[in-house]
PDB file of C-alpha atoms and ligand atoms in Angstrom:
ATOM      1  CA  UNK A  29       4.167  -6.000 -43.655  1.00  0.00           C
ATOM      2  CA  UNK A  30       3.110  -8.769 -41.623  1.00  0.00           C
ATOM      3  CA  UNK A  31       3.538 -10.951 -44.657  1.00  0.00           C
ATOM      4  CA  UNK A  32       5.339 -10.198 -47.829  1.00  0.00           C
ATOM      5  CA  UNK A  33       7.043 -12.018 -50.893  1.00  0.00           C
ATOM      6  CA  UNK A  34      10.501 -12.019 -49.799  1.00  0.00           C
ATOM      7  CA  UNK A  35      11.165  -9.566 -52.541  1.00  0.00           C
ATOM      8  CA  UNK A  36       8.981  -6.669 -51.313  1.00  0.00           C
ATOM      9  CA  UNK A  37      10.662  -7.407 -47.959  1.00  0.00           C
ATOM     10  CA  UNK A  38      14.176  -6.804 -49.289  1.00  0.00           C
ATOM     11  CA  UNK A  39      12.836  -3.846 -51.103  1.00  0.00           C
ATOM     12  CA  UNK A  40      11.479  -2.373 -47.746  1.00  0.00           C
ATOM     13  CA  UNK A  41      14.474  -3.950 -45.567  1.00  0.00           C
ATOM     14  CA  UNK A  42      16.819  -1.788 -48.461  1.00  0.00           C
ATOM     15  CA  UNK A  43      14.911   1.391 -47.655  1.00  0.00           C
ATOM     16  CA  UNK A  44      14.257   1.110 -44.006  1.00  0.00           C
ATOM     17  CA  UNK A  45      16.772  -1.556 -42.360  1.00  0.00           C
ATOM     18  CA  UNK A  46      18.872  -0.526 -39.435  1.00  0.00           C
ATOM     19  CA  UNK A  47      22.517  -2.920 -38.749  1.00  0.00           C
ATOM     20  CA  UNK A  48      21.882  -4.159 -34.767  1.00  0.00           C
ATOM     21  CA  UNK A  49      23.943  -6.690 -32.390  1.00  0.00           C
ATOM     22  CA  UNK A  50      22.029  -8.086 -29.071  1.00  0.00           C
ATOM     23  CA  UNK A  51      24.102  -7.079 -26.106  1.00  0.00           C
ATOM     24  CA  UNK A  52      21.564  -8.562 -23.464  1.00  0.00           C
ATOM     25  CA  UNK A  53      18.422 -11.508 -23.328  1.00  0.00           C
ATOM     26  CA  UNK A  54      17.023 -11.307 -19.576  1.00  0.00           C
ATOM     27  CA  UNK A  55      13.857 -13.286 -18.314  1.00  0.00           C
ATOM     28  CA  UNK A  56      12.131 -10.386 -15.965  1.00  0.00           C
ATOM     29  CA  UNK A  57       9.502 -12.503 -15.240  1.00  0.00           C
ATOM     30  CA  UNK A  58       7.160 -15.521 -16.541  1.00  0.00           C
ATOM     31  CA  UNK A  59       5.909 -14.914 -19.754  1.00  0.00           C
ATOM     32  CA  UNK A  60       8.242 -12.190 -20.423  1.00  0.00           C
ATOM     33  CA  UNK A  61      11.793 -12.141 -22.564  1.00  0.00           C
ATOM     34  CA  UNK A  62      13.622  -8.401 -22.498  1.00  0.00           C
ATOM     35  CA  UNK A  63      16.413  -7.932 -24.831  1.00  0.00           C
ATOM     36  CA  UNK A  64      18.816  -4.958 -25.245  1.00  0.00           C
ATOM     37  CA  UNK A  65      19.877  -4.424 -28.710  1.00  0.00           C
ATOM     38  CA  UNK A  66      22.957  -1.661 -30.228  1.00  0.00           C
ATOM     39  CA  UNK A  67      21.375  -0.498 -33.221  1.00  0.00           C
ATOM     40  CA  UNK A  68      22.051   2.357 -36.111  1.00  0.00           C
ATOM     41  CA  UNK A  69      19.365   5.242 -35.499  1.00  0.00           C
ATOM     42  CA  UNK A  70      16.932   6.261 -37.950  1.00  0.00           C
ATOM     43  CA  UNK A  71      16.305   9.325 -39.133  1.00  0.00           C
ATOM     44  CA  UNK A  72      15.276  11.515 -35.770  1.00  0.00           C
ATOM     45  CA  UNK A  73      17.302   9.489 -33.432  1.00  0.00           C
ATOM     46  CA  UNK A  74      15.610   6.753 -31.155  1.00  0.00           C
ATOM     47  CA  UNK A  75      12.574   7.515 -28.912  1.00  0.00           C
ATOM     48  CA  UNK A  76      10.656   5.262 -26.243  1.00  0.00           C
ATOM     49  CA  UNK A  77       7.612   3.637 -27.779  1.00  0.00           C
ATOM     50  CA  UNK A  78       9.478   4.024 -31.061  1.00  0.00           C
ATOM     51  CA  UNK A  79       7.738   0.866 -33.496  1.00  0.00           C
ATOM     52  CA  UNK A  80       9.988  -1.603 -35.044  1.00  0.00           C
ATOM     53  CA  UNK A  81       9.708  -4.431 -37.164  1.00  0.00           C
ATOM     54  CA  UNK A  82      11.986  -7.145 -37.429  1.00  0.00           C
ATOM     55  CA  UNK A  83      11.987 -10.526 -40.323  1.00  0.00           C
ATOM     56  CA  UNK A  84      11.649 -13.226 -38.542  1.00  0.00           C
ATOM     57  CA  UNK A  85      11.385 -14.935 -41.753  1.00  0.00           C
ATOM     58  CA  UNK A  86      12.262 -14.060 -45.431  1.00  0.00           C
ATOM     59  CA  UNK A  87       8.507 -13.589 -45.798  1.00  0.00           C
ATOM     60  CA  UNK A  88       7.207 -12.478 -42.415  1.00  0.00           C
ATOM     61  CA  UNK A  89       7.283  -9.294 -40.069  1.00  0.00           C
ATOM     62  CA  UNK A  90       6.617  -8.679 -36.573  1.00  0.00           C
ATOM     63  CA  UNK A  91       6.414  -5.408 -34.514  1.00  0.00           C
ATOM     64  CA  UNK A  92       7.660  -4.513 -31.637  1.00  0.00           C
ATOM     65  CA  UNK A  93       8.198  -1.330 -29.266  1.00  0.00           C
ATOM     66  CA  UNK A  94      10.942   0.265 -27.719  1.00  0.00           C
ATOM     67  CA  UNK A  95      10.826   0.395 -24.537  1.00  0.00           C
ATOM     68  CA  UNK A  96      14.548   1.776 -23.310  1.00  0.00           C
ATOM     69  CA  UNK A  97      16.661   4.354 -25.058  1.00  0.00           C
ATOM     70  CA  UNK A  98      19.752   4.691 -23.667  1.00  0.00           C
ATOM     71  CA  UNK A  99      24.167   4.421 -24.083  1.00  0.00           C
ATOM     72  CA  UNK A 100      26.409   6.996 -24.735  1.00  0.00           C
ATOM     73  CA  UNK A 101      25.234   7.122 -28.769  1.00  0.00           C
ATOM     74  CA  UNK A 102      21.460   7.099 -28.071  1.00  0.00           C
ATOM     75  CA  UNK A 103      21.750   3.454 -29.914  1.00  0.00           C
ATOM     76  CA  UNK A 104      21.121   1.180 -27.110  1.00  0.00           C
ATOM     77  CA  UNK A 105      17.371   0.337 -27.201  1.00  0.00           C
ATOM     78  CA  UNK A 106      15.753  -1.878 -24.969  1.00  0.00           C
ATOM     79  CA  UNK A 107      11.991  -3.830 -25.801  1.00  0.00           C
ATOM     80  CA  UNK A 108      10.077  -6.169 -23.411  1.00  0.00           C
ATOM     81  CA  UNK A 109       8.260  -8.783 -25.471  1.00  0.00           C
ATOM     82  CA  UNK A 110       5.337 -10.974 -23.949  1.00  0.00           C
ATOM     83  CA  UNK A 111       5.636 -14.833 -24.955  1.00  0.00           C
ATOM     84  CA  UNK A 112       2.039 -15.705 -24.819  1.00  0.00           C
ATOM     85  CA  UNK A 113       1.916 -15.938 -28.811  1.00  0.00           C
ATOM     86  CA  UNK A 114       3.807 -18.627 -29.515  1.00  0.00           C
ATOM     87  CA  UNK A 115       3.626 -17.747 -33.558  1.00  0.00           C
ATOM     88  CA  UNK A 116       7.081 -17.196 -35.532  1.00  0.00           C
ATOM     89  CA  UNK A 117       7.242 -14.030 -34.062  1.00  0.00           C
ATOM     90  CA  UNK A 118       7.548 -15.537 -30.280  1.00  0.00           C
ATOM     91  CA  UNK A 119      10.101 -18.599 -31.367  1.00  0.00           C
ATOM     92  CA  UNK A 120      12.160 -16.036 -33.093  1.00  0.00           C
ATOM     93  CA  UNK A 121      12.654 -13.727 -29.578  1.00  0.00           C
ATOM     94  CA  UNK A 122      12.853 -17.056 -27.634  1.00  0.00           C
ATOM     95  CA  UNK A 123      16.282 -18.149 -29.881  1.00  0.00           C
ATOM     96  CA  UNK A 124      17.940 -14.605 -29.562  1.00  0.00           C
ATOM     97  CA  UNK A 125      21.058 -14.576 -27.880  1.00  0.00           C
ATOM     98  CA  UNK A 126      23.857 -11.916 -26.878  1.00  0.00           C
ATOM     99  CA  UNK A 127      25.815 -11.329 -30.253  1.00  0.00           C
ATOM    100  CA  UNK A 128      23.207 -12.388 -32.617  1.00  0.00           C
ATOM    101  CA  UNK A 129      22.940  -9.815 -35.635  1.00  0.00           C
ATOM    102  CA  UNK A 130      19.832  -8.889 -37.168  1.00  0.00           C
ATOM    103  CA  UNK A 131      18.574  -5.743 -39.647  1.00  0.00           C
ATOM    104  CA  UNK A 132      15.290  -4.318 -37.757  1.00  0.00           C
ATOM    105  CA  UNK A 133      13.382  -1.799 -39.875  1.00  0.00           C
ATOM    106  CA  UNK A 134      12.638   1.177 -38.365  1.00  0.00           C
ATOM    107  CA  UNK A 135      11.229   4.644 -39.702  1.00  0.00           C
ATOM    108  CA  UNK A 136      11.208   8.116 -37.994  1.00  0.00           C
ATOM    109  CA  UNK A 137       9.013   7.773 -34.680  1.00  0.00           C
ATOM    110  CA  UNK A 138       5.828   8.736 -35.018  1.00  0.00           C
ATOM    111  CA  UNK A 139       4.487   9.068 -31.016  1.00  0.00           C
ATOM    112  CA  UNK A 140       0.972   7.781 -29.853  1.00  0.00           C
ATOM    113  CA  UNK A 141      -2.367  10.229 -30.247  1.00  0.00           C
ATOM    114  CA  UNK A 142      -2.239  11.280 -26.486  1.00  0.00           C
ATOM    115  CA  UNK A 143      -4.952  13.277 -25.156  1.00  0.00           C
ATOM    116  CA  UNK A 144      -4.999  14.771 -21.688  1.00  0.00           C
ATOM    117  CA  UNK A 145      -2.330  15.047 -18.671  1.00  0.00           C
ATOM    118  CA  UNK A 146      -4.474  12.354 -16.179  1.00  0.00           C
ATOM    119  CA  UNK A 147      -4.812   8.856 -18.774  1.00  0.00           C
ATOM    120  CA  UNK A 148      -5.550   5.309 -18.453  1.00  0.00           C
ATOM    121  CA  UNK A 149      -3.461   2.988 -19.571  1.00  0.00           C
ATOM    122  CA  UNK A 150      -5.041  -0.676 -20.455  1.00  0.00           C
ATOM    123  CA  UNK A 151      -3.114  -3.538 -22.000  1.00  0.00           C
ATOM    124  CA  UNK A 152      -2.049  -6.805 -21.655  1.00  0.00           C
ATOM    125  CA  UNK A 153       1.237  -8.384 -21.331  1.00  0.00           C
ATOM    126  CA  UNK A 154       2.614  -7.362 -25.457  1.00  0.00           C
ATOM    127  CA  UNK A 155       1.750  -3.700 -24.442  1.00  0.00           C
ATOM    128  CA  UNK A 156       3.838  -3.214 -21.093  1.00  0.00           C
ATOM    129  CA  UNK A 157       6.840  -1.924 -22.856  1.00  0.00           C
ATOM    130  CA  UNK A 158       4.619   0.260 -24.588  1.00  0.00           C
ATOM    131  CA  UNK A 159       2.785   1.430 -21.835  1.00  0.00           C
ATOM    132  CA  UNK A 160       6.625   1.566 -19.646  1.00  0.00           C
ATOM    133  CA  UNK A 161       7.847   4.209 -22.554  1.00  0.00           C
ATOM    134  CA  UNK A 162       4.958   6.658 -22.660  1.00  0.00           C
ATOM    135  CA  UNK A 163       3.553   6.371 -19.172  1.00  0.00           C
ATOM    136  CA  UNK A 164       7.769   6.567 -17.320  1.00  0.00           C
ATOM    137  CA  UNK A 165       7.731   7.866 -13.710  1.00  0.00           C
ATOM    138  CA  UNK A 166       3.446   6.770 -13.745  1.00  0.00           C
ATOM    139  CA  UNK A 167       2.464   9.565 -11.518  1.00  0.00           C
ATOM    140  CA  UNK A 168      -0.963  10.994 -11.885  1.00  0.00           C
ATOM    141  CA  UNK A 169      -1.696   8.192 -14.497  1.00  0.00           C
ATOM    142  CA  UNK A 170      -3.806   4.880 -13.682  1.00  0.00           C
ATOM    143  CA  UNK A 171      -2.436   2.298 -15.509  1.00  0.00           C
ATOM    144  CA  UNK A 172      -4.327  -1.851 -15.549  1.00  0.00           C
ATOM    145  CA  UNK A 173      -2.300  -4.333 -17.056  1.00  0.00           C
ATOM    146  CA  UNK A 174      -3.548  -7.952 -17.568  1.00  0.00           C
ATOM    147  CA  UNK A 175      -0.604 -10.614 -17.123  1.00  0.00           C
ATOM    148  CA  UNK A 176      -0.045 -14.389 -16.715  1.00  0.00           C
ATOM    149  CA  UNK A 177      -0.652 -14.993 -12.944  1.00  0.00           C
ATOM    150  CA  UNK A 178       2.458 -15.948 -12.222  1.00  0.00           C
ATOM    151  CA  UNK A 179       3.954 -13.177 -14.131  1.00  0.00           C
ATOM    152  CA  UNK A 180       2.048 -10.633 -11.268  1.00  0.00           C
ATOM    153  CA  UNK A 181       4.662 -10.585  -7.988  1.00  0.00           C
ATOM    154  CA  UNK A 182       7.568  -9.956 -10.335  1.00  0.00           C
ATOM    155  CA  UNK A 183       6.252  -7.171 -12.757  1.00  0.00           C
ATOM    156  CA  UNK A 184       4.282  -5.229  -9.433  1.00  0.00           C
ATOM    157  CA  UNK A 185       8.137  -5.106  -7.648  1.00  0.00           C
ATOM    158  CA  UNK A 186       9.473  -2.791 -10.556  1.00  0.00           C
ATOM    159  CA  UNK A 187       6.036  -0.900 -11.265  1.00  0.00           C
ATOM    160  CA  UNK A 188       4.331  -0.331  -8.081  1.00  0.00           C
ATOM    161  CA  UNK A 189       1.866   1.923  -9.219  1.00  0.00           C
ATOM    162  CA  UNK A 190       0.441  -0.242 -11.705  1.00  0.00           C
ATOM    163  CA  UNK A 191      -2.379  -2.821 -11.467  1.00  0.00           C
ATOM    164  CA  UNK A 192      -1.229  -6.199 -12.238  1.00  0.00           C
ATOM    165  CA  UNK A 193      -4.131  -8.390 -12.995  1.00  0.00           C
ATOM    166  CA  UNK A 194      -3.709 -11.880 -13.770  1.00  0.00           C
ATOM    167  CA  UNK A 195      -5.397 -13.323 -16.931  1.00  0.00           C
ATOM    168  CA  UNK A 196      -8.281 -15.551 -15.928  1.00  0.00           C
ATOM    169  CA  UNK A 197     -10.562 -16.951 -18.864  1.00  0.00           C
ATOM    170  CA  UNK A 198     -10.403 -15.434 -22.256  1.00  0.00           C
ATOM    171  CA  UNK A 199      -8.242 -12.405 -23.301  1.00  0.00           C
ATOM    172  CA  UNK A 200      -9.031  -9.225 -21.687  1.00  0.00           C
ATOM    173  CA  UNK A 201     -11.927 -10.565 -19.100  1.00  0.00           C
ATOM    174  CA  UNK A 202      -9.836  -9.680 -16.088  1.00  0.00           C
ATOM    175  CA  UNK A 203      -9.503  -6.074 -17.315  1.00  0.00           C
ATOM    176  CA  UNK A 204     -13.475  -5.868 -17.990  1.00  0.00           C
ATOM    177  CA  UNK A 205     -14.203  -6.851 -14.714  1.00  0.00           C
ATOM    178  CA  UNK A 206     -11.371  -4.571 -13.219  1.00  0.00           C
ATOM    179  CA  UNK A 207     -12.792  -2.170 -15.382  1.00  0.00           C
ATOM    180  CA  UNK A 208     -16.333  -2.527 -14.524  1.00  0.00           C
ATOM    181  CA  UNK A 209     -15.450  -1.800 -10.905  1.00  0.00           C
ATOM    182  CA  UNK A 210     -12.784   1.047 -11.387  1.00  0.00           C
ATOM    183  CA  UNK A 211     -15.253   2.911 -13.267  1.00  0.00           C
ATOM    184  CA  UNK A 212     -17.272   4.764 -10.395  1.00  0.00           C
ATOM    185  CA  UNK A 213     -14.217   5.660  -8.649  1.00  0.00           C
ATOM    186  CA  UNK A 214     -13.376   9.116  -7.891  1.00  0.00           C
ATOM    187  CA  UNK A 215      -9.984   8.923  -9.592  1.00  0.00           C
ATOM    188  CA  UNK A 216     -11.654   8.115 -12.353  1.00  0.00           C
ATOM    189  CA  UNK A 217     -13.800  11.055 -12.433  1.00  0.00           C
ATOM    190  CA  UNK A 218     -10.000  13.173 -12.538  1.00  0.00           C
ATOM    191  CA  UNK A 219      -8.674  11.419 -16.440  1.00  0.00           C
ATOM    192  CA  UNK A 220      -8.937  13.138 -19.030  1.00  0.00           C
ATOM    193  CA  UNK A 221      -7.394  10.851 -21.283  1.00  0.00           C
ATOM    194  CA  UNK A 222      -6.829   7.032 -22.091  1.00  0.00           C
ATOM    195  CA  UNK A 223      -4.744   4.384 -24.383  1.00  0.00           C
ATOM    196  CA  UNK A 224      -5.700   1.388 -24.867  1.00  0.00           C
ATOM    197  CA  UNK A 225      -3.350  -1.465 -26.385  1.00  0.00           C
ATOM    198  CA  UNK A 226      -3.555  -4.783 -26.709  1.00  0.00           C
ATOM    199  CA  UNK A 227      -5.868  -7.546 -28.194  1.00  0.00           C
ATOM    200  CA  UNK A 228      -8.212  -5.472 -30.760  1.00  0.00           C
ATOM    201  CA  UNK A 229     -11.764  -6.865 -29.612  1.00  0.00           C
ATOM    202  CA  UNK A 230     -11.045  -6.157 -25.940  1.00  0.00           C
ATOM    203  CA  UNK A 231     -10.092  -2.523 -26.459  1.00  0.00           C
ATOM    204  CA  UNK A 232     -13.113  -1.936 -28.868  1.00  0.00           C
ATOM    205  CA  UNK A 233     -15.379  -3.447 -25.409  1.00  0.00           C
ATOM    206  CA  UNK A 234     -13.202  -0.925 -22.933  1.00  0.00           C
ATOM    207  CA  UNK A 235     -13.608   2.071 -25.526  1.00  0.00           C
ATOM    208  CA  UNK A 236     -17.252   1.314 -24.916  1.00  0.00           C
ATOM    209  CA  UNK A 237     -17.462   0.906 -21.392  1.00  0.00           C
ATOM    210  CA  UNK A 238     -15.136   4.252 -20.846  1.00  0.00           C
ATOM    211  CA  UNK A 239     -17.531   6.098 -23.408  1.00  0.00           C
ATOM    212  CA  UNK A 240     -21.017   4.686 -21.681  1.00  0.00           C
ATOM    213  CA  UNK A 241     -20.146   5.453 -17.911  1.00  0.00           C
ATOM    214  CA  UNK A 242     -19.301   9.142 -19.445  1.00  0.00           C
ATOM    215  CA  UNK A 243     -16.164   9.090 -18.048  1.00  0.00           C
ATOM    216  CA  UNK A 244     -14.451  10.283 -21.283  1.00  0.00           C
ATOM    217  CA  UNK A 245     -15.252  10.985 -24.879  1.00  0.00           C
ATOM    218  CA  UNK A 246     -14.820   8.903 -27.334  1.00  0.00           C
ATOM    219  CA  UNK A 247     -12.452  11.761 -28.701  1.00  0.00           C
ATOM    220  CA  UNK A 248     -10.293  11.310 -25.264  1.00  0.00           C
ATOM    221  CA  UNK A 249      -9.399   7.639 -26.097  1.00  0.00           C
ATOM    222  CA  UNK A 250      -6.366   6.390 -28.048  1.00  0.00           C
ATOM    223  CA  UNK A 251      -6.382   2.857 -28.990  1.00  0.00           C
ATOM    224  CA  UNK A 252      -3.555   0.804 -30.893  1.00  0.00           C
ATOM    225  CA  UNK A 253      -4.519  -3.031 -31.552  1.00  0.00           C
ATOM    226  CA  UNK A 254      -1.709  -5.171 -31.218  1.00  0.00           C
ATOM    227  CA  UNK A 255      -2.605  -8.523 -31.961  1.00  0.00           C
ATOM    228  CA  UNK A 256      -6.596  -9.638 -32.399  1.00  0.00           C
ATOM    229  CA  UNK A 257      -8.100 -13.367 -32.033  1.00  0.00           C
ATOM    230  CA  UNK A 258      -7.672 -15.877 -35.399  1.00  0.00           C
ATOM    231  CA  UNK A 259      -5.343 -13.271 -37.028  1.00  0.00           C
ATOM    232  CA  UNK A 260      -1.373 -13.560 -37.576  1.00  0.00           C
ATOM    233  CA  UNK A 261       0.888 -10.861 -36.923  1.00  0.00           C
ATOM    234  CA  UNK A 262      -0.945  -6.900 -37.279  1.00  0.00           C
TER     235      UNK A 262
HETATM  236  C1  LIG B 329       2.701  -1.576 -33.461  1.00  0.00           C
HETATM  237  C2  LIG B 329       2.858  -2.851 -32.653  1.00  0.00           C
HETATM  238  C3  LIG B 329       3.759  -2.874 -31.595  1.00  0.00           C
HETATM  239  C4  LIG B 329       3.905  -4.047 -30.837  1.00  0.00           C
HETATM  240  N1  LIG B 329       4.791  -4.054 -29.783  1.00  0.00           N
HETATM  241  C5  LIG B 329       4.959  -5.190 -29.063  1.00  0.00           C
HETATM  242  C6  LIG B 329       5.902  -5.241 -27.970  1.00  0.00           C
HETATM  243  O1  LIG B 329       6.649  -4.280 -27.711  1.00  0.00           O
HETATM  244  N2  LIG B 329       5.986  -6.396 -27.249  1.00  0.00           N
HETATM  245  C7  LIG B 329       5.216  -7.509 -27.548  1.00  0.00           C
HETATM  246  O2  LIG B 329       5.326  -8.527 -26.857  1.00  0.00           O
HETATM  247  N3  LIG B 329       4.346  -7.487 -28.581  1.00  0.00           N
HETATM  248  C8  LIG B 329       4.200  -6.364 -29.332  1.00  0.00           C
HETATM  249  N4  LIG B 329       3.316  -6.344 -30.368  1.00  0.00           N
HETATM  250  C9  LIG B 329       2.503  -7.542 -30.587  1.00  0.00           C
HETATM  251  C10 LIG B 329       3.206  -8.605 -31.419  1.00  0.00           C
HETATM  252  O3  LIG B 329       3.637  -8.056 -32.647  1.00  0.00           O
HETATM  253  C11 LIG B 329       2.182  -9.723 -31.657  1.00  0.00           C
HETATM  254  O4  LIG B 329       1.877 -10.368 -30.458  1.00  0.00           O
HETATM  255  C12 LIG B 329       2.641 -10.714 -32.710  1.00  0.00           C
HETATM  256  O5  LIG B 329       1.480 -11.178 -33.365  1.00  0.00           O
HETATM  257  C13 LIG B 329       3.399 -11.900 -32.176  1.00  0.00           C
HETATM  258  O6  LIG B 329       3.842 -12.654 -33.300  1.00  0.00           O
HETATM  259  P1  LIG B 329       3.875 -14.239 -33.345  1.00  0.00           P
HETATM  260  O7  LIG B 329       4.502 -14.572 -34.651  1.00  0.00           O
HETATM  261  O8  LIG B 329       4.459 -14.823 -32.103  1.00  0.00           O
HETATM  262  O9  LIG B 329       2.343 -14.679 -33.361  1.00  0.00           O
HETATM  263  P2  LIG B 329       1.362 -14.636 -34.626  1.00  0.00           P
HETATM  264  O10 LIG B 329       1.836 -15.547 -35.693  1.00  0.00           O
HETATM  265  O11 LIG B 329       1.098 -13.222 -35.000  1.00  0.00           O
HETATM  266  O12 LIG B 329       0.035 -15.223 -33.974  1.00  0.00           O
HETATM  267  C14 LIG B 329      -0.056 -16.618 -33.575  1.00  0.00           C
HETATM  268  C15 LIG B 329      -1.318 -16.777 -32.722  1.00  0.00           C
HETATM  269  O13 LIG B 329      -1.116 -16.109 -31.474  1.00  0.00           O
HETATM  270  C16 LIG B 329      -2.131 -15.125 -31.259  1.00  0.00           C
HETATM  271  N5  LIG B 329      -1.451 -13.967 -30.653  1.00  0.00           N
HETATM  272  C17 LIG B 329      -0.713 -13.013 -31.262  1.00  0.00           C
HETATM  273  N6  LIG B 329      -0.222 -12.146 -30.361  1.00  0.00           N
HETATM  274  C18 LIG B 329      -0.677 -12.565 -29.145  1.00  0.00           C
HETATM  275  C19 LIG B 329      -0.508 -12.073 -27.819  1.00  0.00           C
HETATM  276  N7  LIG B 329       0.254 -10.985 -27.545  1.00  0.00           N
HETATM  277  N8  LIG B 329      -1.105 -12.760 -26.800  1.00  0.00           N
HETATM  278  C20 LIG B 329      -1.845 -13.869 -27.046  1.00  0.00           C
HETATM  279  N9  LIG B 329      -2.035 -14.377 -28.300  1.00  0.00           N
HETATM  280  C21 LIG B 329      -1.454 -13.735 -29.325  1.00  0.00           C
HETATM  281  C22 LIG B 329      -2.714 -14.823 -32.644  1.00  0.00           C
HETATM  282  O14 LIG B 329      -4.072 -14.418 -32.550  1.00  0.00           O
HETATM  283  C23 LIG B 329      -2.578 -16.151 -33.346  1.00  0.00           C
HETATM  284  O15 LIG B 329      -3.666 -17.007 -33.009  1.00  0.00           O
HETATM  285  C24 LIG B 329       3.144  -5.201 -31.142  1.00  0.00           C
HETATM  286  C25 LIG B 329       2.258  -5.169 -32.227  1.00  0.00           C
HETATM  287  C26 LIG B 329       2.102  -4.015 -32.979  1.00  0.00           C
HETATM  288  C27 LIG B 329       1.105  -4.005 -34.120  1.00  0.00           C
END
């Protein structure tokens, strides 16, 4: 429900609208805004990488991803947002503050297609808390994230087993080049699995570059398009 008459998004607010407070708004790095948020569990309880959508105008929706379930009720859910967007969505996150209310809809979790037990993780900075939920302690995963630049020294200090790269040129360049190198290594020749998140016409070029080396099948590969060029809101 990207965007909606207002009436349709009462009608699916009414049906699928959970009460929440902020608690916390924290800066982790450049480019990046993390709020905490207490908020009524639907039906099956809370679960990192759990999709949400919150009104951030009578007519529009955004999703998001949780990234943090935690508290002594299971209602404490935390989601890292990336601020490259700068849409509604973005200017929305960038005026929350501890105390604000809000309804977010939320449904019963339905968990990412994951193939495998060695995956790739690719996305860029709107996909972090995504890839933070499903990937957790990171070991025996590879996991390429493409950032701002200055976003890089930050993010790498909490996640040292990831690969920060920072963005250079158009969206999702840096991980095709990383991507083009990483290929032909032996850890590569060890996944059996992938996700891919992000922008929607860089995964469809990583989904062919995985399938064309022959380091997975097509089968193997999970993708989830977050946002795609000259479209608002997914
Ligand atoms: C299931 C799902 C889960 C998601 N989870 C998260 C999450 O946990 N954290 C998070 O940060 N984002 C997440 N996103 C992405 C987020 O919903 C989009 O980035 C959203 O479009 C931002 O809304 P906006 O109103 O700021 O920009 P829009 O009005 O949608 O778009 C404005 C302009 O910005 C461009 N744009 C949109 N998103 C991006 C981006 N990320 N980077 C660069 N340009 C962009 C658009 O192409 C458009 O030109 C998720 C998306 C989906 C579909």
């Amino acid at each position: 429900m990207p965007q909606a008459p207002a009436v349709i998004g009462n009608l699916v607010e009414s049906a699928l609208g959970r009460p929440a407070r902020v608690l916390d708004v924290r800066r982790p790095a450049p480019g990046f805004i993390e709020w905490e948020l207490h908020a009524a569990a639907p039906p099956g309880g809370w679960r990192p990488g759990h999709e949400v959508q919150f009104r951030v105008a009578p007519t529009l929706g955004r999703r998001y991803t949780v990234r943090t379930v935690g508290g002594p009720d299971l209602e404490r859910i935390g989601i890292l947002a990336a601020t490259d967007a700068s849409g509604p969505g973005t200017e929305w996150i960038r005026r929350l503050r501890a105390g604000d209310r809000m309804t977010l809809l939320a449904g019963r979790h339905r968990p990412l297609r994951e193939t495998g037990t060695r995956r790739l993780y690719l996305g860029d900075g709107c996909a972090l808390g995504t890839i933070d939920a499903y990937v957790q302690d990171g070991a025996g995963h590879v996991v390429a994230v493409e950032v701002p630049a200055d976003s890089v020294a930050a993010l790498a200090a909490r996640r040292p087993r990831y690969h920060f790269l920072p963005a250079t040129g158009a969206p999702g360049d840096a991980l095709r080049s990383w991507l083009e190198r990483a290929v032909g290594d032996d850890v590569f020749a060890e996944l059996d699995g992938a996700v891919l998140l992000g922008h929607a016409q860089s995964l469809q070029q990583q989904r062919r570059a995985l399938v064309d080396s022959r380091n997975l099948p097509r089968r193997a590969i999970t993708t989830r398009p977050y946002w795609a060029t000259g479209k608002e809101g997914l």
